[in-house]
Coordinates of C-alpha atoms and ligand atoms in Angstrom, one line a residue:
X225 CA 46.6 -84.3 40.1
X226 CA 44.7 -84.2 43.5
X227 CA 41.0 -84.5 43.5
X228 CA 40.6 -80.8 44.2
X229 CA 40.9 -80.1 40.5
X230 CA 38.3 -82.4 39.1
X231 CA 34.9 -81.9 38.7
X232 CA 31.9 -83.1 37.8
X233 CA 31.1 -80.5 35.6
X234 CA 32.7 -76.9 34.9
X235 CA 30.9 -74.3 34.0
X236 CA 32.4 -71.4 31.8
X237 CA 30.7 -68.3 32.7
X238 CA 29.4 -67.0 35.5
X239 CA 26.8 -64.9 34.2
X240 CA 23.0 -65.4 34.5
X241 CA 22.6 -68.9 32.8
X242 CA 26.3 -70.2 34.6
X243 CA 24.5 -69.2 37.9
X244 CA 21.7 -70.6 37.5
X245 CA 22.7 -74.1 36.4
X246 CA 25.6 -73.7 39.1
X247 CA 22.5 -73.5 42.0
X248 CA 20.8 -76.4 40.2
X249 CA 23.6 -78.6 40.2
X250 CA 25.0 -77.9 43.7
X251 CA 21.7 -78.7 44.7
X252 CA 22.4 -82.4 43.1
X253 CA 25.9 -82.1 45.2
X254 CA 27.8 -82.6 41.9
X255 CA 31.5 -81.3 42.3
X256 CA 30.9 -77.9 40.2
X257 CA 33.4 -75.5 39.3
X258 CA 32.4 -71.9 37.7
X259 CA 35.4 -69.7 36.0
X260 CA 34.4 -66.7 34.9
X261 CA 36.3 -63.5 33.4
X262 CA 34.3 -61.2 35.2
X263 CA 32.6 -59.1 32.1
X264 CA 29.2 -60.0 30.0
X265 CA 26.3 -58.7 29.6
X266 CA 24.6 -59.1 33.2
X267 CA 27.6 -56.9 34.5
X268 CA 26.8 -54.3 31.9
X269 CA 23.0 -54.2 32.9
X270 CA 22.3 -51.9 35.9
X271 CA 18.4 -52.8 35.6
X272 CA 16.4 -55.4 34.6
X273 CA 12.8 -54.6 34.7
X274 CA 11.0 -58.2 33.4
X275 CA 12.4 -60.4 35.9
X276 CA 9.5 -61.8 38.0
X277 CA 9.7 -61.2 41.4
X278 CA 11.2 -57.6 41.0
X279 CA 8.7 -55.2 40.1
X280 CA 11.4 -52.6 40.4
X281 CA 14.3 -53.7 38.8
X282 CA 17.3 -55.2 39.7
X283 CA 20.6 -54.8 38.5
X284 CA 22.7 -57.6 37.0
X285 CA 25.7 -57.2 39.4
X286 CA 23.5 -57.3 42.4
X287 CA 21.7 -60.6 40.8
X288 CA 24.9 -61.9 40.2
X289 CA 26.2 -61.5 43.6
X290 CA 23.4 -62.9 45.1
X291 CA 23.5 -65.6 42.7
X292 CA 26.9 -66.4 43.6
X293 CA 26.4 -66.7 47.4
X294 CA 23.6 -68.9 46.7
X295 CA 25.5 -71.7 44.9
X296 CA 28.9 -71.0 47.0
X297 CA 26.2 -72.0 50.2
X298 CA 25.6 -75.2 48.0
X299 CA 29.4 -76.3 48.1
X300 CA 29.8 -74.9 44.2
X301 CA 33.2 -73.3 43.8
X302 CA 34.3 -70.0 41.5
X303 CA 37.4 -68.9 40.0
X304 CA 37.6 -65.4 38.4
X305 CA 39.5 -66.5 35.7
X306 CA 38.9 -66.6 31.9
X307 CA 39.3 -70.1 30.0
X308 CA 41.6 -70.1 27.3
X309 CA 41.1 -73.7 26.0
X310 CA 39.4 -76.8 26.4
X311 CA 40.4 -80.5 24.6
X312 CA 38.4 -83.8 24.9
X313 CA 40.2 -86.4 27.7
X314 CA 39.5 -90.1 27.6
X315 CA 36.4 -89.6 29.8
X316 CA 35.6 -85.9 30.2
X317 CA 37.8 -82.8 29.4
X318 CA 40.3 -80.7 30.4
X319 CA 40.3 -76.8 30.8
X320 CA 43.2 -74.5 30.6
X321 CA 42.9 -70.6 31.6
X322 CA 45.2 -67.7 30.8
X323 CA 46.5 -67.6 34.8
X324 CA 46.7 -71.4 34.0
X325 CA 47.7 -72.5 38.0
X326 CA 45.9 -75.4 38.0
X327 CA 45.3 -78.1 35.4
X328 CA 41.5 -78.9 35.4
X329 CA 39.6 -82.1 34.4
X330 CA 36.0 -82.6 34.2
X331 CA 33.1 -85.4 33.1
X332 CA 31.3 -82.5 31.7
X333 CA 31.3 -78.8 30.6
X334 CA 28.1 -76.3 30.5
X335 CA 29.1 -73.1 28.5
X336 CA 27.5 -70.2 29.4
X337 CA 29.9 -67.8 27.9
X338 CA 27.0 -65.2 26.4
X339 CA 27.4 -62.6 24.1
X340 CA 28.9 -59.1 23.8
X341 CA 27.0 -55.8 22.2
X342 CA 28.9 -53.9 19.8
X343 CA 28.7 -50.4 20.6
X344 CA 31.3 -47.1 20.3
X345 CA 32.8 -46.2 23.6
X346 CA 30.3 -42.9 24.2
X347 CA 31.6 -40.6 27.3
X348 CA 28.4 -41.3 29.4
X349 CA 26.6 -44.7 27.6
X350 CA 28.0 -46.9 29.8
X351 CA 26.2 -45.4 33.1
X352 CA 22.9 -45.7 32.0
X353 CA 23.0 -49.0 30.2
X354 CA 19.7 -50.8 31.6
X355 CA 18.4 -47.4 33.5
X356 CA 17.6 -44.9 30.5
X357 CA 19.3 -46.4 27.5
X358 CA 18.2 -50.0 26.3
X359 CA 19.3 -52.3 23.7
X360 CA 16.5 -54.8 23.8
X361 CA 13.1 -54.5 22.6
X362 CA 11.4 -57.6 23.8
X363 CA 12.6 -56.6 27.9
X364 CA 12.8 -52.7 27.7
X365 CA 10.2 -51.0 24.9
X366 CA 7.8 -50.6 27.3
X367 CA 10.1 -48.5 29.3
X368 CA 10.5 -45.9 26.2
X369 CA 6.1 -45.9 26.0
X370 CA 4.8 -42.0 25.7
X371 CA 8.6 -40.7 26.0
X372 CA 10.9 -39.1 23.2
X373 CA 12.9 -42.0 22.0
X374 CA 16.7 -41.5 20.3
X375 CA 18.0 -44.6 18.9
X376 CA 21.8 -44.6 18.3
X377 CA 22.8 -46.9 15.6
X378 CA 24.4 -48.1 12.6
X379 CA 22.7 -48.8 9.2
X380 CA 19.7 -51.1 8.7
X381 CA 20.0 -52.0 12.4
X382 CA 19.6 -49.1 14.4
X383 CA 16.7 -48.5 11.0
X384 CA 14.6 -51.6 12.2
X385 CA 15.1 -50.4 15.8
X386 CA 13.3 -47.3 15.6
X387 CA 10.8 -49.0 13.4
X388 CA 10.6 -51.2 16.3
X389 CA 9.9 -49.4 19.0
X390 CA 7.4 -47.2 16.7
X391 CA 5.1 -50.3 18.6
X392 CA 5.7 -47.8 22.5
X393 CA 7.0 -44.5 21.2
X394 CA 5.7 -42.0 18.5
X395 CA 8.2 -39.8 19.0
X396 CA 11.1 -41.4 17.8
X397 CA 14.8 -40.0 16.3
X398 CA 17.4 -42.3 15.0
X399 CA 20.5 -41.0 14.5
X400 CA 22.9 -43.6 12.0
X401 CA 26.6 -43.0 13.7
X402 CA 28.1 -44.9 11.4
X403 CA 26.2 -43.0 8.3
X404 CA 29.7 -43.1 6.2
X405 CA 29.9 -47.0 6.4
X406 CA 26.5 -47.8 6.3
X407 CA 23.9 -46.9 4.8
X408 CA 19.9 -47.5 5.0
X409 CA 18.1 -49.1 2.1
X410 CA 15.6 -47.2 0.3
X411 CA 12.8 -49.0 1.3
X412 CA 13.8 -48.6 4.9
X413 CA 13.9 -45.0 4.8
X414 CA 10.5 -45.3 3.1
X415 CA 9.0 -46.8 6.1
X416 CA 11.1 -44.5 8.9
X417 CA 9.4 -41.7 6.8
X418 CA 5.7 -43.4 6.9
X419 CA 5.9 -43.4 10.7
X420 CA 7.4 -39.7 11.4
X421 CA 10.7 -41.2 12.1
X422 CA 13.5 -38.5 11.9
X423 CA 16.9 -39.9 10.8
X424 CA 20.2 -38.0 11.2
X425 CA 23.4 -39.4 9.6
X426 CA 25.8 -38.0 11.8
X427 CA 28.5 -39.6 14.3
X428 CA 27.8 -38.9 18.1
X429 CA 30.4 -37.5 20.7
X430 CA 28.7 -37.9 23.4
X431 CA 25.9 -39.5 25.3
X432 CA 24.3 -36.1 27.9
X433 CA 23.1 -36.9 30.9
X434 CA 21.5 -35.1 34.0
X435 CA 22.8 -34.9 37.8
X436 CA 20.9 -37.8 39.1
X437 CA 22.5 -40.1 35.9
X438 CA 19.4 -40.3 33.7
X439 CA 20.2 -39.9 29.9
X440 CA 18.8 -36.8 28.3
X441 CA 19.8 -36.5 24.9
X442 CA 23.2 -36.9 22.4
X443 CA 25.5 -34.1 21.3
X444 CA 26.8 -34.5 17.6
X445 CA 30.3 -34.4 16.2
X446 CA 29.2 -31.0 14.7
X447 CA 28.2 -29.7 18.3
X448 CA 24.7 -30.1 17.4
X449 CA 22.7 -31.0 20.6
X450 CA 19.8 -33.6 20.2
X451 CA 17.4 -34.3 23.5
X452 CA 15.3 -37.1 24.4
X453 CA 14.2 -38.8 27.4
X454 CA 14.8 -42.3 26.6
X455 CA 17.6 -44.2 24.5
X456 CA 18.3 -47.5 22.7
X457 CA 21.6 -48.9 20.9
X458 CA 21.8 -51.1 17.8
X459 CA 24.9 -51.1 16.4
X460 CA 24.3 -54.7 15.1
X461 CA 28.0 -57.1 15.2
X462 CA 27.8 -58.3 18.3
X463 CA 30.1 -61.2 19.1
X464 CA 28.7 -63.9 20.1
X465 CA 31.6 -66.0 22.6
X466 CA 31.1 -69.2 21.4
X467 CA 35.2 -69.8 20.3
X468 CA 35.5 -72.8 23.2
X469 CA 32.7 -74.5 21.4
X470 CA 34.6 -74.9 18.0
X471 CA 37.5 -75.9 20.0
X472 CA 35.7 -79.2 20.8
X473 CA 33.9 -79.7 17.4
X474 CA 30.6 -78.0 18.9
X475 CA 27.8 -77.2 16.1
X476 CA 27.6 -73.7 15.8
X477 CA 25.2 -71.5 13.0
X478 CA 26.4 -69.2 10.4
X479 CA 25.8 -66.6 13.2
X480 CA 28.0 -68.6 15.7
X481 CA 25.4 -68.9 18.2
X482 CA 25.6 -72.8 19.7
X483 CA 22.9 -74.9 18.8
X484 CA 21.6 -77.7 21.1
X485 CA 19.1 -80.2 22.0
X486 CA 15.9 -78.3 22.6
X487 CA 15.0 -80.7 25.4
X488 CA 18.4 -81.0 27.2
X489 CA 20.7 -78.0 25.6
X490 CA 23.2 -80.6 24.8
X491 CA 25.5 -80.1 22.2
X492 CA 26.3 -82.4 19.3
X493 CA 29.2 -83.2 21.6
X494 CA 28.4 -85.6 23.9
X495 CA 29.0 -84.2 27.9
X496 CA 29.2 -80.3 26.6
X497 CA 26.2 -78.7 27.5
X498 CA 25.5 -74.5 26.0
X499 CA 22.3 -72.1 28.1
X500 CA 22.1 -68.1 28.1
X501 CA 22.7 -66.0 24.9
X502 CA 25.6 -68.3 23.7
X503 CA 22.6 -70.5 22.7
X504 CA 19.8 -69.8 20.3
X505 CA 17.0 -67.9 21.8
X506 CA 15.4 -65.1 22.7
X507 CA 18.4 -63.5 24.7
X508 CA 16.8 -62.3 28.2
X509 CA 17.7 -63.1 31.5
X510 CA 14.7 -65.2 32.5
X511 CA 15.1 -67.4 29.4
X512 CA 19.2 -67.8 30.2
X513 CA 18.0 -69.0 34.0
X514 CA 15.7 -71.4 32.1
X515 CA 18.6 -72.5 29.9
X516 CA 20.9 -72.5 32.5
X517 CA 18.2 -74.8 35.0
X518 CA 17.3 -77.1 32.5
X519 CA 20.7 -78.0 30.9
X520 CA 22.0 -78.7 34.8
X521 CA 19.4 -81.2 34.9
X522 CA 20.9 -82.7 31.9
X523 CA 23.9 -83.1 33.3
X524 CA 22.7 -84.2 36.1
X525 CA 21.5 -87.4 34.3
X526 CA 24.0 -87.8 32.4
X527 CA 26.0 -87.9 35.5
X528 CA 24.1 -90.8 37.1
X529 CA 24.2 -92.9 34.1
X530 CA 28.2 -92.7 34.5
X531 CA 28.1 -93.1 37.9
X532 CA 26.2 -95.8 37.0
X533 CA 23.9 -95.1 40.5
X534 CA 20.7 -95.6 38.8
X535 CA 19.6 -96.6 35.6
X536 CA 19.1 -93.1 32.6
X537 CA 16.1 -91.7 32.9
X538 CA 15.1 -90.7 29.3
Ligands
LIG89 C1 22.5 -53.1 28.6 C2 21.7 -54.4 28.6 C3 20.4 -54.4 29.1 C4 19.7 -55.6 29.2 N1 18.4 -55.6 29.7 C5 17.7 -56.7 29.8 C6 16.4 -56.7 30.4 O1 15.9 -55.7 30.9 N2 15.8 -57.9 30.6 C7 16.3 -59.1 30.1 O2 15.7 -60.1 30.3 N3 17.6 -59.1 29.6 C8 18.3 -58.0 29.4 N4 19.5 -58.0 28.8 C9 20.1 -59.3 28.4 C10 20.7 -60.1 29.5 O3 21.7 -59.4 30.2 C11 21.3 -61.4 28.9 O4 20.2 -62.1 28.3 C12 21.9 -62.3 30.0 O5 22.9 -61.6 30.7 C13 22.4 -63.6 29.4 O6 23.0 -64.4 30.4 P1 24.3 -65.3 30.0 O7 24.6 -66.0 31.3 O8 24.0 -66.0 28.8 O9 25.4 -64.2 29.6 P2 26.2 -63.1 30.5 O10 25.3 -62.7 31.6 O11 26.8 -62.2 29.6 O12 27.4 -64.0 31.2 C14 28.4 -64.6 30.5 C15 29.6 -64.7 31.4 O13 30.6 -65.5 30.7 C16 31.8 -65.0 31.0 N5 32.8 -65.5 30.0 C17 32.7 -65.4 28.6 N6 33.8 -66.1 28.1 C18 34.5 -66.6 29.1 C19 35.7 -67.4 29.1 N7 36.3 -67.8 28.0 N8 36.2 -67.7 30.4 C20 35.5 -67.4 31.5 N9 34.4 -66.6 31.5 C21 33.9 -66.3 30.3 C22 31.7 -63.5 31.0 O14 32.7 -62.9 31.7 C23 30.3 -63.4 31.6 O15 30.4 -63.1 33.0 C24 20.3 -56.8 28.7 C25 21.6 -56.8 28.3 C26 22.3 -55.6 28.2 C27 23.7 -55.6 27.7

């Protein structure tokens, strides 16, 4: 095997946490390599609005491209490319992909592999994902504030939702898609009631939305038309991509998310690092750039000690 195909470190995912460790650690001049499969959440989100710096959005595909030429100017190199396994080496690992042209070793691995949302495959939801139709609270409520609100949902999750974002918008309608399979508890229909919450247990066909691509409203299996200005999704099951991690013996909760170091984001396994929405936390981009920054770091030190440059600095 040439040199070419090993690496300091490779990172698996090149969404908002890869990127942002990838810029970090070129900026060390590690040998970093970035595959990613080319679809997660940041590719799904055509605005964030909390991200200081831009008061007026930005869309994850244009932070990601940017992101991208910034560490490619650092020397960091990408493969678009999804990894289909990785196994422990005597010093470092090795990853194998499903094009599988190269074999590739490493001294460390950061997974940044994020999460998925569940959500039914709407004619228009996708186009408005991050522009009129949310599925976060914590970045986007304050986007819904004074406007009629739907919520489309499933069970006790798309219930808490609108009960949620009762905090920005008093006119709210949640409408439970998946009504035959799941059903809201009593006491949460209680408190949809208490706040004027209307709840419709019917399946959507459709997600309407106007010329210039703003969503206005649902229309119903049975044809019935509901409008709003605003939307949300909580379907609840997403799938959290943490599958690589159990591969090398990585901790993971009962929810599957990765669980690491608080100070370093290291794993249980030594050298395999996790940042972004695979992780624990508060799943928003500026949080998964914090990750992503501060497990780099990490690496970097752990790095150095191996290299035996300069003695750990712990
Ligand atoms: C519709 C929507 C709106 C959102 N709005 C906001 C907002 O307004 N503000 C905010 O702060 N956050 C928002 N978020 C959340 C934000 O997008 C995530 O917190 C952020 O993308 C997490 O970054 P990440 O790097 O962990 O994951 P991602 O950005 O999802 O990147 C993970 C990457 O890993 C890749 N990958 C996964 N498995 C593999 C594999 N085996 N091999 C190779 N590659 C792999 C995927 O292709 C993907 O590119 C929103 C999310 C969605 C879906």
């Amino acid at each position: 095997m040439n040199r070419e195909e090993e690496y300091d470190c490779i990172i698996v995912g090149g969404g908002i946490a890869g990127l942002q460790g990838a810029i970090q650690l070129g900026r060390y001049k590690h040998r970093t390599l970035v595959i990613d499969k080319g679809v997660g959440r940041s590719t799904l989100c055509q605005c964030y609005h909390n991200v200081l710096g831009w008061p007026d959005g930005v869309s994850g595909p244009e932070l990601r491209r940017l992101g991208r030429l910034q560490a490619e100017r650092l020397g960091v190199q990408f493969m678009n490319d999804e990894v289909s396994g990785l196994s422990a080496e005597e010093d470092g690992f090795k990853a194998l992909t499903k094009q599988g042209r190269k074999e590739l070793k490493t001294a460390t691995i950061l997974l940044a592999t994020g999460l998925m949302d569940r959500f039914p495959q709407l004619p228009g939801l996708e186009e408005c994902l991050g522009l009129t139709v949310y599925v976060c609270p914590d970045c986007d409520g304050y986007e819904v504030s004074g406007k009629r609100t739907i919520v489309l949902g499933a069970g006790h999750v798309g219930a808490s939702m609108a009960l949620t974002l009762s905090y920005w918008s008093q006119e709210l309608v949640y409408i439970n898609h998946e009504s035959h399979q799941s059903a809201v508890s009593t006491d949460l229909l209680e408190q949809l009631k208490e706040k004027g919450i209307l709840m419709v247990d019917q399946a959507i066909a459709e997600v309407l939305v106007t010329e210039t691509g703003d969503f206005s409203g649902v229309r119903l299996t049975d044809g019935k038309v509901i409008e709003g200005e605003r939307g949300f999704i909580a379907f609840g099951g997403n799938k959290v991509q943490s599958e690589l991690a159990a591969q090398l013996g990585v901790e993971r909760l009962e929810n599957r998310h990765i669980s690491a170091d608080p100070r370093s984001k290291m794993t249980n396994v030594p050298g395999v690092w996790a940042a972004g929405d695979v992780g624990v936390h508060a799943e928003q981009v500026t949080i998964a750039m914090g990750e992503g920054s501060q497990a780099a770091i990490w690496i970097h030190k752990e790095l150095l000690k191996r290299q035996q440059k300069q003695p750990a600095l712990h």
